[in-house]
XYZ file of N, CA, C and O in Angstrom:
304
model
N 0.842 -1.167 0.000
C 0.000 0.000 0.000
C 0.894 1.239 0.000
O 1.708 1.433 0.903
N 0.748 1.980 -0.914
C 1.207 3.676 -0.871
C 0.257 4.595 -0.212
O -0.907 4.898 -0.471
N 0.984 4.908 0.601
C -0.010 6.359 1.596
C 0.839 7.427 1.219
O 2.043 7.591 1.415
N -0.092 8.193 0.584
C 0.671 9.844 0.457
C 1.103 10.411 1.738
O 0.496 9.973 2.716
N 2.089 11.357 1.972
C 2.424 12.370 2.858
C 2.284 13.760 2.923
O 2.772 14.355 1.962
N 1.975 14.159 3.425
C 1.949 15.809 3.534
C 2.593 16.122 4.813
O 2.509 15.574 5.912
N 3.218 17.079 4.424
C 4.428 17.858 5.346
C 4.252 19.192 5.050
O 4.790 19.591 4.017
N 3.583 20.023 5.760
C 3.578 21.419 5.203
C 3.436 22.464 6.332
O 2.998 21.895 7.332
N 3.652 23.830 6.553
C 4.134 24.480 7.750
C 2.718 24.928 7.734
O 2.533 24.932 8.951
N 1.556 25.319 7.208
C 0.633 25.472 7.864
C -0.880 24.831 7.486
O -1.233 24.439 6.374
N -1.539 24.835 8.520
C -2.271 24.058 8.388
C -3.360 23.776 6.791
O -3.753 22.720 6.296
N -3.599 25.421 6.295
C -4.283 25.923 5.203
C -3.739 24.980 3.684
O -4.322 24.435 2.747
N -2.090 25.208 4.167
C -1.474 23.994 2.926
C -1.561 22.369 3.148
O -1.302 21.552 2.265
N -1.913 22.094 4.296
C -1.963 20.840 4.727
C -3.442 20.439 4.126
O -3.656 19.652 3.204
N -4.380 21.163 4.867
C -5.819 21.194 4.002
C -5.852 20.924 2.626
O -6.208 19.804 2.259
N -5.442 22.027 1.577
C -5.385 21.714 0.248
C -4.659 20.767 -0.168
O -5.192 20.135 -1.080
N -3.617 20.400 0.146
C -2.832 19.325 0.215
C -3.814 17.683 0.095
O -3.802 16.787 -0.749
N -4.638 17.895 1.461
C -6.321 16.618 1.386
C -6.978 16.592 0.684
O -7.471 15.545 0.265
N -7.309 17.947 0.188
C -8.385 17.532 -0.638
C -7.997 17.146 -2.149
O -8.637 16.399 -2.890
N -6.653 17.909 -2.470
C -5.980 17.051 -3.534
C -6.066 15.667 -3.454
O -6.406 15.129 -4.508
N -5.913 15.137 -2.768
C -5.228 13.279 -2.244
C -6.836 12.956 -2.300
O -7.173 11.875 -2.784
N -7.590 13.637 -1.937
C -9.039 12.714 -2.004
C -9.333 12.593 -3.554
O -9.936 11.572 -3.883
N -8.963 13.569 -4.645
C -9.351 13.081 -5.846
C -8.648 11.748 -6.209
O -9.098 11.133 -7.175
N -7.333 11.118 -5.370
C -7.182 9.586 -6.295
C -7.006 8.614 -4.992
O -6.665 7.442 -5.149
N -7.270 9.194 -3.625
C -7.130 8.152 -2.427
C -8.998 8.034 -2.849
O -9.844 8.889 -3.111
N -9.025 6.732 -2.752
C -10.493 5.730 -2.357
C -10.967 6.036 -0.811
O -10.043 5.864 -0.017
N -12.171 6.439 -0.228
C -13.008 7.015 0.510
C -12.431 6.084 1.898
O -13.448 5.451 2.183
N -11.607 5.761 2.671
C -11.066 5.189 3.657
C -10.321 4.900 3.463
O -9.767 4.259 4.356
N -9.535 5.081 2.073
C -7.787 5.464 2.539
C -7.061 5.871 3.181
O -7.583 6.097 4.273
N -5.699 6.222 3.150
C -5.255 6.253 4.144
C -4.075 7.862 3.752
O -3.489 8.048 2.685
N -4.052 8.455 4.544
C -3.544 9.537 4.100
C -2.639 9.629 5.446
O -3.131 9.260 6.512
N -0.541 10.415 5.350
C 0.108 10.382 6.312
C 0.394 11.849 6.450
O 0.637 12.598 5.503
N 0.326 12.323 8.197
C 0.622 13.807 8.370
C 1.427 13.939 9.158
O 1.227 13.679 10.345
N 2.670 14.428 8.638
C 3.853 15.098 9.464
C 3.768 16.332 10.393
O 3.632 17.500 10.028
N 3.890 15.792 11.870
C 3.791 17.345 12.560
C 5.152 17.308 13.331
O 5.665 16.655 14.240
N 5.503 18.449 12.416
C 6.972 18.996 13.475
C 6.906 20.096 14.321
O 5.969 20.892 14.262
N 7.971 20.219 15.226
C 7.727 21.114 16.259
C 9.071 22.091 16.026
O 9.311 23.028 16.787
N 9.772 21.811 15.072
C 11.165 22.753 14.740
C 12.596 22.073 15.620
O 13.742 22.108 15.172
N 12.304 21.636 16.585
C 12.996 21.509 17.716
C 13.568 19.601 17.259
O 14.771 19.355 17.171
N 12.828 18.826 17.099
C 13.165 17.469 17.035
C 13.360 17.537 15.065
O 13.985 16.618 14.535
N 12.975 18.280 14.490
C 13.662 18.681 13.158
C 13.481 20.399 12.806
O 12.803 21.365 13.155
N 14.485 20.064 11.958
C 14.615 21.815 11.579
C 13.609 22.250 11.210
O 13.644 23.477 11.297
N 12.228 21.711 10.637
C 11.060 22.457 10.215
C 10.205 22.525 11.017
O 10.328 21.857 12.044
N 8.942 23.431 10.807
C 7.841 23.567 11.895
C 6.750 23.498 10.800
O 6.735 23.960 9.659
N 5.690 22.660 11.614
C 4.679 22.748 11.024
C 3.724 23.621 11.871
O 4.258 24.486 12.565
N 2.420 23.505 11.899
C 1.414 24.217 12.597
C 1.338 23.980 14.075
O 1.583 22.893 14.598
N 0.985 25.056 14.711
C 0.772 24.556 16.098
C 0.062 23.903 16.839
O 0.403 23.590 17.979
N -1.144 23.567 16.255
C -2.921 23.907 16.934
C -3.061 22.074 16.326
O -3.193 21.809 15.131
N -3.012 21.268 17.158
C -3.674 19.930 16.836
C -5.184 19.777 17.271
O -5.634 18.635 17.357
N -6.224 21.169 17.630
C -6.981 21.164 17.527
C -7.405 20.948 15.588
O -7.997 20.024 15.031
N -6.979 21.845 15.181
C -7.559 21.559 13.463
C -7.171 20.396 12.984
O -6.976 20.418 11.769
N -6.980 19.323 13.543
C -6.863 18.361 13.054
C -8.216 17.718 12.371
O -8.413 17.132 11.307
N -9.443 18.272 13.983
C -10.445 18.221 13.454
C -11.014 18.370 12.832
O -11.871 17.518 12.597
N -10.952 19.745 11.991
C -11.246 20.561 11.141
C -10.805 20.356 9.519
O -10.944 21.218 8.651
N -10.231 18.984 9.319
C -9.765 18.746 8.263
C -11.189 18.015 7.556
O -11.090 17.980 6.329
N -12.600 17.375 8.134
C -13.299 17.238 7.269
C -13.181 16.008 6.193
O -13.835 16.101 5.154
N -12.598 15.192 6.354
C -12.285 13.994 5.281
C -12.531 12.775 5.466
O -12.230 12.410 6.602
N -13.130 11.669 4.547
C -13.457 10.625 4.910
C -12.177 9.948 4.748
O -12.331 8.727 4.742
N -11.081 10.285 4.628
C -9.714 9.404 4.542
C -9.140 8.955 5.956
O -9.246 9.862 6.782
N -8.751 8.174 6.289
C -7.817 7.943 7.356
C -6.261 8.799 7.759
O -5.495 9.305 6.940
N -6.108 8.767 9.210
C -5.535 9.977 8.821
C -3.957 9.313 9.868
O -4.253 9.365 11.062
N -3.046 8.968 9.734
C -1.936 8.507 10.662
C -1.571 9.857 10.809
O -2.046 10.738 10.093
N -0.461 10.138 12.021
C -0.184 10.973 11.905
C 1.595 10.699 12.247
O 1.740 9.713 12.970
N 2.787 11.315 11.900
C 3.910 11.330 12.274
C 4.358 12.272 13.260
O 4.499 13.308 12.610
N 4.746 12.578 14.770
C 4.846 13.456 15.417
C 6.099 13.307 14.996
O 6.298 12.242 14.411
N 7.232 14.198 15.124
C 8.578 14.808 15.138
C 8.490 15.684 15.893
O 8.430 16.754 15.288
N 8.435 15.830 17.322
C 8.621 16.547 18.141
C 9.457 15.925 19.453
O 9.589 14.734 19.734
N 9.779 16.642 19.895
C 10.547 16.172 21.575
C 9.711 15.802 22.617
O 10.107 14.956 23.418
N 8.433 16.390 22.748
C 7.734 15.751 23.672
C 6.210 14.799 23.211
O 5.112 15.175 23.622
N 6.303 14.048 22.674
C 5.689 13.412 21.979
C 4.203 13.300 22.686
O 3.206 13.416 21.973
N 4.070 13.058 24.186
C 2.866 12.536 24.822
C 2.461 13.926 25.038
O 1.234 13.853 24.974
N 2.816 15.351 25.291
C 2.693 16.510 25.484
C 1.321 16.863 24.092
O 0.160 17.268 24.024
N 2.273 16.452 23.311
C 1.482 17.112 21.829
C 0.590 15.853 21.675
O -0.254 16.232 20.863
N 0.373 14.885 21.918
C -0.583 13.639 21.645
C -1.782 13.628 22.675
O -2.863 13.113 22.393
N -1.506 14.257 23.940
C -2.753 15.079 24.818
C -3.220 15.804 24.774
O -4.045 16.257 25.567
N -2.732 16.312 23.491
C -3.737 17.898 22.770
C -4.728 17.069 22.499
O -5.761 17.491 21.979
C-alpha cells in the first residue's frame, strides 16, 4: 500500500494538500501527516492539533509526530 504524505508548515497547505489526495485516495484510505515542532527537526509545522479536526475527510488519517515531547502534543 502507498499512503501519500503531507508535510507542510501550515495548516491551510496541509488542508489543500487533502483535498488534492481525495481526488485519487479511495473514501477510507489512508492519508500520512507530518507534525513537526522545529525543535526534534529543523522544520515547523502548525501549532494547533486542535484543526486536526477541522480537516473534514473521509480518509484515514496517521499521523507522524517529530517533536521532543511526543505525549505533550498527543494530549492535545
Amino acid at each position: 500500500m502507498i499512503i501519500p504524505s503531507i508535510n507542510r508548515t501550515t495548516f491551510e497547505e496541509a488542508q489543500k494538500d487533502v483535498r488534492r489526495a481525495e481526488e485519487f485516495v479511495p473514501s477510507g484510505g489512508w492519508l500520512h501527516l507530518d507534525v513537526a515542532d522545529g525543535k526534534f527537526v529543523s522544520w515547523k509545522s502548525w501549532n494547533n492539533s486542535e484543526e486536526l479536526k477541522n480537516l473534514g475527510t473521509k480518509l484515514n488519517i496517521e499521523v507522524h509526530l517529530m517533536v521532543e515531547d511526543p505525549a505533550s502534543v498527543a494530549a492535545a
